[in-house]
Tab-separated table of C-alpha atoms and ligand atoms in Angstrom:
chain	number	residue	atom	x	y	z
M	19	MET	CA	71.940	92.338	38.513
M	20	ILE	CA	69.885	89.670	36.311
M	21	PHE	CA	66.170	90.710	35.048
M	22	ARG	CA	63.802	88.022	35.535
M	23	PRO	CA	60.355	88.322	34.254
M	24	ARG	CA	57.772	87.836	36.511
M	25	ARG	CA	54.768	85.248	35.439
M	26	LEU	CA	51.688	86.923	35.101
M	27	ARG	CA	49.496	84.470	36.517
M	28	ARG	CA	49.468	84.920	40.161
M	29	THR	CA	45.559	86.540	40.547
M	30	ALA	CA	42.473	86.328	38.441
M	31	ALA	CA	42.640	89.684	37.732
M	32	ILE	CA	46.251	89.369	36.816
M	33	ARG	CA	45.760	86.755	34.318
M	34	ASP	CA	42.425	88.238	32.972
M	35	MET	CA	44.641	91.493	32.376
M	36	ALA	CA	47.228	89.220	30.508
M	37	ALA	CA	44.830	87.292	28.583
M	38	GLU	CA	45.442	87.171	24.922
M	39	THR	CA	42.080	85.924	23.846
M	40	ARG	CA	39.052	87.102	25.186
M	41	LEU	CA	35.473	86.189	24.182
M	42	SER	CA	32.132	88.125	23.509
M	43	PRO	CA	28.622	86.967	22.745
M	44	SER	CA	28.757	88.787	19.869
M	45	MET	CA	30.736	85.942	18.383
M	46	LEU	CA	28.119	83.595	19.106
M	47	VAL	CA	25.831	81.664	16.253
M	48	TYR	CA	23.301	79.200	17.866
M	49	PRO	CA	22.203	76.398	15.172
M	50	VAL	CA	18.452	75.865	15.196
M	51	PHE	CA	16.495	72.704	13.887
M	52	ILE	CA	13.115	73.595	12.194
M	53	ARG	CA	10.530	70.983	11.141
M	54	GLU	CA	7.199	71.218	9.699
M	55	GLY	CA	3.853	70.715	11.804
M	56	LYS	CA	2.192	72.763	14.400
M	57	ASN	CA	3.093	72.855	17.974
M	58	ILE	CA	6.144	70.884	18.237
M	59	ILE	CA	9.276	71.339	20.872
M	60	GLU	CA	10.936	67.613	20.667
M	61	ASP	CA	13.983	66.408	21.956
M	62	ILE	CA	17.046	65.564	19.827
M	63	PRO	CA	18.215	61.856	21.586
M	64	ALA	CA	21.964	62.253	19.969
M	65	MET	CA	21.897	66.004	20.875
M	66	PRO	CA	20.909	66.024	24.580
M	67	GLY	CA	19.537	69.486	25.206
M	68	GLN	CA	18.809	70.537	21.654
M	69	LYS	CA	15.310	70.742	20.302
M	70	ARG	CA	13.624	70.923	16.975
M	71	TYR	CA	10.948	73.498	16.576
M	72	SER	CA	7.761	74.060	14.191
M	73	PRO	CA	7.626	77.370	13.013
M	74	ASP	CA	4.718	78.155	15.501
M	75	THR	CA	6.922	77.101	18.342
M	76	PHE	CA	10.284	79.132	16.857
M	77	PRO	CA	9.162	82.476	18.679
M	78	LYS	CA	9.717	80.635	21.909
M	79	PHE	CA	13.101	79.320	21.146
M	80	LEU	CA	13.924	83.338	19.647
M	81	GLU	CA	12.694	84.783	23.157
M	82	GLU	CA	14.682	82.179	24.954
M	83	THR	CA	17.957	82.684	22.816
M	84	ALA	CA	17.208	86.507	22.766
M	85	ASN	CA	17.205	86.949	26.621
M	86	ALA	CA	20.396	84.515	26.943
M	87	GLY	CA	22.170	87.518	25.073
M	88	ILE	CA	22.564	85.615	21.943
M	89	LYS	CA	22.255	87.761	18.744
M	90	SER	CA	22.893	85.097	15.503
M	91	ILE	CA	21.095	81.690	14.917
M	92	LEU	CA	21.743	79.725	12.203
M	93	LEU	CA	18.447	77.525	11.130
M	94	PHE	CA	18.410	74.308	9.334
M	95	GLY	CA	15.069	72.995	8.091
M	96	LEU	CA	13.143	69.562	8.255
M	97	PRO	CA	10.830	69.260	5.308
M	98	GLU	CA	7.806	66.798	5.561
M	99	HIS	CA	8.137	65.838	1.996
M	100	LYS	CA	11.228	65.035	0.338
M	101	ASP	CA	11.905	64.419	-3.481
M	102	GLU	CA	14.615	63.794	-5.720
M	103	CYS	CA	15.918	67.375	-6.474
M	104	GLY	CA	15.238	68.873	-2.778
M	105	SER	CA	12.412	70.899	-3.948
M	106	GLY	CA	11.626	71.959	-0.594
M	107	ALA	CA	14.527	74.100	-0.052
M	108	TRP	CA	13.507	76.714	-2.507
M	109	ASP	CA	9.559	76.479	-1.743
M	110	GLU	CA	8.027	79.988	-0.919
M	111	ASN	CA	6.093	78.182	1.812
M	112	GLY	CA	8.972	75.788	2.812
M	113	VAL	CA	9.287	75.078	6.275
M	114	ILE	CA	12.242	77.393	6.518
M	115	GLN	CA	10.700	80.292	4.881
M	116	GLN	CA	7.485	79.991	7.075
M	117	ALA	CA	10.032	80.194	9.795
M	118	LEU	CA	12.138	82.852	8.653
M	119	ARG	CA	8.837	85.565	8.114
M	120	VAL	CA	7.732	84.879	11.507
M	121	GLY	CA	10.995	85.372	13.344
M	122	LYS	CA	11.937	88.130	11.537
M	123	LYS	CA	8.676	89.883	12.167
M	124	ASN	CA	8.347	89.431	16.041
M	125	PHE	CA	12.588	89.607	16.330
M	126	PRO	CA	14.019	91.925	13.670
M	127	GLU	CA	16.980	92.831	15.993
M	128	MET	CA	18.303	89.091	15.854
M	129	THR	CA	20.470	88.235	12.932
M	130	PHE	CA	18.920	85.196	10.830
M	131	MET	CA	21.684	82.855	9.129
M	132	CYS	CA	20.611	80.303	6.760
M	133	ASP	CA	21.951	76.628	6.287
M	134	VAL	CA	21.893	76.445	2.169
M	135	CYS	CA	22.199	72.886	1.436
M	136	LEU	CA	19.786	70.285	-0.014
M	137	CYS	CA	20.302	67.037	1.729
M	138	GLU	CA	17.801	67.711	4.559
M	139	TYR	CA	15.402	67.818	1.623
M	140	THR	CA	16.364	65.522	-0.887
M	141	SER	CA	14.895	61.677	-0.628
M	142	HIS	CA	18.429	60.166	-0.938
M	143	GLY	CA	20.300	62.588	1.476
M	144	HIS	CA	23.060	63.920	-0.501
M	145	CYS	CA	23.475	67.400	-0.864
M	146	GLY	CA	22.441	68.202	-4.633
M	147	LEU	CA	21.038	66.328	-7.689
M	148	LEU	CA	22.189	62.821	-8.517
M	149	LYS	CA	23.503	61.637	-11.848
M	150	GLY	CA	23.903	58.071	-11.342
M	151	GLU	CA	25.575	57.815	-8.048
M	152	THR	CA	27.190	60.970	-8.021
M	153	VAL	CA	25.978	64.713	-7.511
M	154	ASP	CA	25.635	66.555	-10.882
M	155	ASN	CA	27.607	70.002	-9.698
M	156	ASP	CA	26.062	72.342	-12.382
M	157	PRO	CA	22.401	71.745	-11.991
M	158	THR	CA	22.908	71.466	-8.457
M	159	VAL	CA	24.467	75.148	-8.127
M	160	GLU	CA	21.554	76.171	-9.854
M	161	LEU	CA	19.186	75.308	-7.249
M	162	LEU	CA	21.180	76.239	-4.509
M	163	ALA	CA	21.265	79.873	-6.036
M	164	LYS	CA	17.416	79.512	-5.950
M	165	THR	CA	17.370	77.956	-2.529
M	166	ALA	CA	19.479	81.161	-1.059
M	167	LEU	CA	17.475	83.559	-2.757
M	168	SER	CA	14.112	82.199	-1.557
M	169	GLN	CA	15.734	82.472	1.916
M	170	ALA	CA	17.062	85.872	1.541
M	171	GLN	CA	13.567	87.073	0.410
M	172	ALA	CA	11.944	85.596	3.082
M	173	GLY	CA	14.003	87.296	5.816
M	174	ALA	CA	17.463	85.811	6.057
M	175	ASP	CA	20.399	88.260	6.621
M	176	VAL	CA	23.143	85.881	5.901
M	177	VAL	CA	23.019	82.810	3.624
M	178	ALA	CA	25.539	79.948	4.711
M	179	PRO	CA	26.197	77.285	1.725
M	180	SER	CA	27.257	74.135	3.505
M	181	ASP	CA	27.153	71.878	-0.079
M	182	MET	CA	30.465	72.131	-1.268
M	183	MET	CA	29.897	72.125	-4.856
M	184	ASP	CA	32.418	74.069	-6.974
M	185	GLY	CA	31.221	77.657	-8.011
M	186	ARG	CA	28.193	78.062	-5.484
M	187	VAL	CA	29.016	80.946	-4.103
M	188	GLY	CA	29.599	83.006	-7.099
M	189	ALA	CA	26.084	81.799	-8.282
M	190	ILE	CA	24.370	82.437	-5.401
M	191	ARG	CA	25.921	86.201	-5.337
M	192	GLU	CA	24.549	86.495	-8.798
M	193	ALA	CA	21.190	85.450	-8.071
M	194	LEU	CA	21.127	87.607	-4.970
M	195	ASP	CA	22.315	90.528	-6.788
M	196	ALA	CA	20.006	89.945	-9.788
M	197	ALA	CA	16.898	89.918	-7.667
M	198	GLY	CA	18.040	93.294	-5.663
M	199	MET	CA	18.842	91.214	-2.400
M	200	ASP	CA	22.687	92.880	-2.707
M	201	GLU	CA	22.632	93.319	1.190
M	202	THR	CA	22.283	89.877	1.814
M	203	ILE	CA	25.830	88.421	3.459
M	204	ILE	CA	27.013	85.126	2.294
M	205	PHE	CA	28.922	83.569	5.066
M	206	SER	CA	30.502	80.464	3.351
M	207	TYR	CA	31.286	76.829	4.262
M	208	ALA	CA	34.411	77.387	2.302
M	209	VAL	CA	36.500	74.823	4.384
M	210	LYS	CA	34.139	71.742	4.964
M	211	TYR	CA	35.710	68.439	5.824
M	212	ALA	CA	34.250	64.912	5.143
M	213	SER	CA	33.483	64.457	8.840
M	214	ALA	CA	32.167	61.572	10.934
M	215	PHE	CA	31.662	64.307	13.410
M	216	TYR	CA	28.815	65.231	11.710
M	217	GLY	CA	26.981	61.946	13.177
M	218	PRO	CA	24.405	63.640	15.538
M	219	PHE	CA	23.410	66.048	13.006
M	220	ARG	CA	22.490	63.606	10.770
M	221	GLU	CA	19.996	61.989	13.005
M	222	ALA	CA	18.931	65.718	13.938
M	223	ALA	CA	18.275	66.735	10.483
M	224	GLY	CA	17.402	63.358	8.709
M	225	SER	CA	20.143	63.818	6.365
M	226	THR	CA	21.887	60.781	6.389
M	227	PRO	CA	22.789	59.517	2.708
M	228	ALA	CA	21.056	56.830	1.642
M	229	PHE	CA	24.275	55.173	0.017
M	230	GLY	CA	27.687	56.058	-0.035
M	231	ASP	CA	28.838	59.141	1.556
M	232	ARG	CA	30.087	62.593	0.900
M	233	ARG	CA	33.710	62.143	0.265
M	234	SER	CA	33.113	62.990	-3.172
M	235	TYR	CA	32.491	66.777	-2.664
M	236	GLN	CA	33.423	67.438	0.850
M	237	MET	CA	37.316	67.722	1.884
M	238	ASP	CA	39.741	65.107	2.623
M	239	PRO	CA	40.995	65.274	6.365
M	240	ARG	CA	44.695	64.834	5.299
M	241	ASN	CA	44.481	68.412	3.137
M	242	VAL	CA	45.355	71.634	4.582
M	243	ARG	CA	46.549	73.380	1.324
M	244	GLU	CA	43.480	72.643	-0.119
M	245	ALA	CA	41.714	74.358	2.322
M	246	LEU	CA	43.654	77.472	1.421
M	247	ARG	CA	42.398	77.155	-2.298
M	248	GLU	CA	38.739	76.557	-1.277
M	249	ALA	CA	38.955	79.663	0.795
M	250	GLU	CA	40.486	81.822	-1.727
M	251	LEU	CA	38.272	80.570	-4.513
M	252	ASP	CA	34.933	81.210	-2.512
M	253	ILE	CA	36.358	84.591	-1.538
M	254	GLU	CA	36.690	85.460	-5.096
M	255	GLU	CA	33.523	84.576	-6.009
M	256	GLY	CA	32.163	86.733	-3.362
M	257	ALA	CA	31.949	85.219	-0.025
M	258	ASP	CA	31.758	88.007	2.838
M	259	MET	CA	32.659	85.547	5.598
M	260	ILE	CA	34.249	82.098	5.640
M	261	MET	CA	34.039	79.063	7.726
M	262	VAL	CA	36.127	76.172	8.718
M	263	LYS	CA	34.364	72.959	9.795
M	264	PRO	CA	34.370	70.943	12.012
M	265	GLY	CA	36.060	72.981	15.020
M	266	LEU	CA	38.480	71.624	17.532
M	267	PRO	CA	40.302	68.646	15.465
M	268	TYR	CA	40.886	71.255	12.720
M	269	LEU	CA	42.429	74.158	14.718
M	270	ASP	CA	45.591	73.884	12.671
M	271	VAL	CA	43.234	74.465	9.541
M	272	LEU	CA	41.593	77.299	10.982
M	273	SER	CA	44.960	79.080	12.087
M	274	LYS	CA	46.345	78.768	8.482
M	275	VAL	CA	43.117	80.296	6.938
M	276	LYS	CA	42.810	82.950	9.440
M	277	ASP	CA	46.258	84.126	8.619
M	278	ALA	CA	45.823	83.863	5.067
M	279	PHE	CA	42.837	86.096	4.355
M	280	ASP	CA	41.597	89.226	5.629
M	281	VAL	CA	37.922	88.248	6.030
M	282	PRO	CA	35.890	87.296	9.032
M	283	THR	CA	36.518	83.597	9.792
M	284	GLY	CA	34.149	81.172	11.860
M	285	ALA	CA	34.672	78.080	12.999
M	286	TYR	CA	31.700	75.151	13.449
M	287	CYS	CA	32.003	73.355	16.509
M	288	VAL	CA	29.916	70.474	15.261
M	289	SER	CA	27.230	67.946	16.658
M	290	GLY	CA	29.897	65.089	17.395
M	291	GLU	CA	32.080	67.745	19.345
M	292	TYR	CA	28.486	68.524	21.412
M	293	SER	CA	27.462	65.005	21.655
M	294	MET	CA	30.900	64.018	22.870
M	295	ILE	CA	31.255	66.489	25.627
M	296	LYS	CA	27.386	65.721	26.904
M	297	ALA	CA	28.121	62.356	26.871
M	298	ALA	CA	31.315	62.303	28.991
M	299	ALA	CA	29.807	65.133	31.339
M	300	ALA	CA	26.461	63.111	31.804
M	301	ASN	CA	28.896	60.037	33.174
M	302	GLY	CA	31.057	62.393	35.290
M	303	TRP	CA	33.896	61.876	33.288
M	304	LEU	CA	34.185	65.579	32.524
M	305	ASP	CA	33.680	69.173	34.002
M	306	GLU	CA	30.939	70.194	31.120
M	307	GLU	CA	31.348	74.063	31.805
M	308	ARG	CA	34.944	74.016	32.040
M	309	VAL	CA	35.395	72.004	29.033
M	310	VAL	CA	33.055	74.218	27.085
M	311	ALA	CA	34.727	77.353	27.819
M	312	GLU	CA	37.977	76.052	27.319
M	313	SER	CA	36.849	74.638	23.672
M	314	ALA	CA	35.476	78.196	22.756
M	315	VAL	CA	38.822	79.815	23.923
M	316	CYS	CA	40.816	77.272	21.921
M	317	LEU	CA	38.692	78.202	18.628
M	318	ALA	CA	39.022	81.563	19.456
M	319	ARG	CA	42.794	81.661	20.168
M	320	ALA	CA	43.321	79.484	16.781
M	321	GLY	CA	41.533	82.556	15.111
M	322	ALA	CA	38.080	82.308	15.089
M	323	ASP	CA	36.348	85.372	14.776
M	324	ILE	CA	32.828	83.675	14.870
M	325	ILE	CA	31.989	80.574	16.386
M	326	VAL	CA	29.055	78.510	15.636
M	327	THR	CA	28.145	76.246	18.483
M	328	TYR	CA	25.238	74.462	20.301
M	329	PHE	CA	26.865	75.399	23.367
M	330	ALA	CA	25.905	79.260	22.761
M	331	PRO	CA	23.513	79.454	25.556
M	332	GLU	CA	25.919	77.826	28.035
M	333	LEU	CA	28.820	80.161	26.909
M	334	ALA	CA	26.386	83.281	26.746
M	335	LYS	CA	25.359	82.570	30.319
M	336	MET	CA	28.991	82.245	31.478
M	337	MET	CA	29.937	85.682	29.563
M	338	LYS	CA	27.316	87.377	31.189
M	339	GLU	CA	28.368	86.177	34.471
M	340	GLY	CA	31.942	87.104	34.153
M	341	ARG	CA	33.122	83.569	34.074
M	342	LEU	CA	34.323	83.601	30.652
P	415	LIG	C1	24.613	70.098	5.533
P	415	LIG	C2	25.005	70.091	6.654
P	415	LIG	C3	25.671	69.446	7.983
P	415	LIG	C4	26.231	70.105	8.840
P	415	LIG	C5	25.825	71.629	8.720
P	415	LIG	N1	25.354	71.500	7.311
P	415	LIG	C6	25.854	67.881	7.606
P	415	LIG	C7	26.589	67.186	6.610
P	415	LIG	O1	27.536	67.354	5.551
P	415	LIG	O2	26.679	66.076	6.764
P	415	LIG	C8	26.998	69.306	9.904
P	415	LIG	C9	26.541	70.004	11.238
P	415	LIG	C10	27.009	69.477	12.518
P	415	LIG	O3	27.288	68.232	12.739
P	415	LIG	O4	26.690	70.129	13.550
P	415	LIG	N2	25.191	69.588	4.575
């Protein structure tokens, strides 16, 4: 007699039982944009459905997000005034610091993650101090450490450096520890590519470089061995969790990074991935819900323990209703 295995697909219950990838709301991180001002909730045209909040309307966002079952958010700040060195990033009364204080007080259960970068705060839109037309690594690292510390002191549970300067994770860890903030977690954008998929974000955050691009500090999309080196260095310097960014176009990188290291690994499904799906769905060309669910499953299957995504509310809803 010949043994013939059955396919484990005939009913939904069997498919669910045999599923190799399972998602849960605890994996989700929802990015949010905070801008200076009062009483502001404004649409971001390039990212339909996403909004910017002022610190006073931020609690409304937090309430909706917590009610949706999302437990972690990632904050980006848009200051009113920008300067050459991005001083708004570490200002004790900066837009992010204000939002963190009010948020942490009213929603102590929420995990507050903060993007650490200078591009939203510099007049030239680059991620650090300039020397001529290039970013000056070492002085920038000092400013990033100051920024992370000020975010931690304002209430951030997790700081997430996204600048891609060399040595920033170690400098941030040192600054945090020296100030007694040794419990603050570092979630490093260890593997961040110079990607055109960040296009809509730059409109959302007003952070398009005034000249040139970010290829001298962000990674070359042709490289994957370099991703392993970047991740290794960040972990050696004290990164507690690491991220690969963008998401879907870089699943091979995510999978290799996940296999190589034993720290929690995140994938950032970036603004361009969001807006592409939104635009196609608005035209009736894609079934938005199914594409969003499939994208999240693919990120998790490739190795993501954490998924940073603008679709977090939709995903949480599907999970709550047992559809994902
Ligand atoms: C800041 C930063 C960027 C993103 C996250 N942090 C923009 C960039 O590097 O140009 C992109 C996020 C997205 O596209 O959703 N450096």
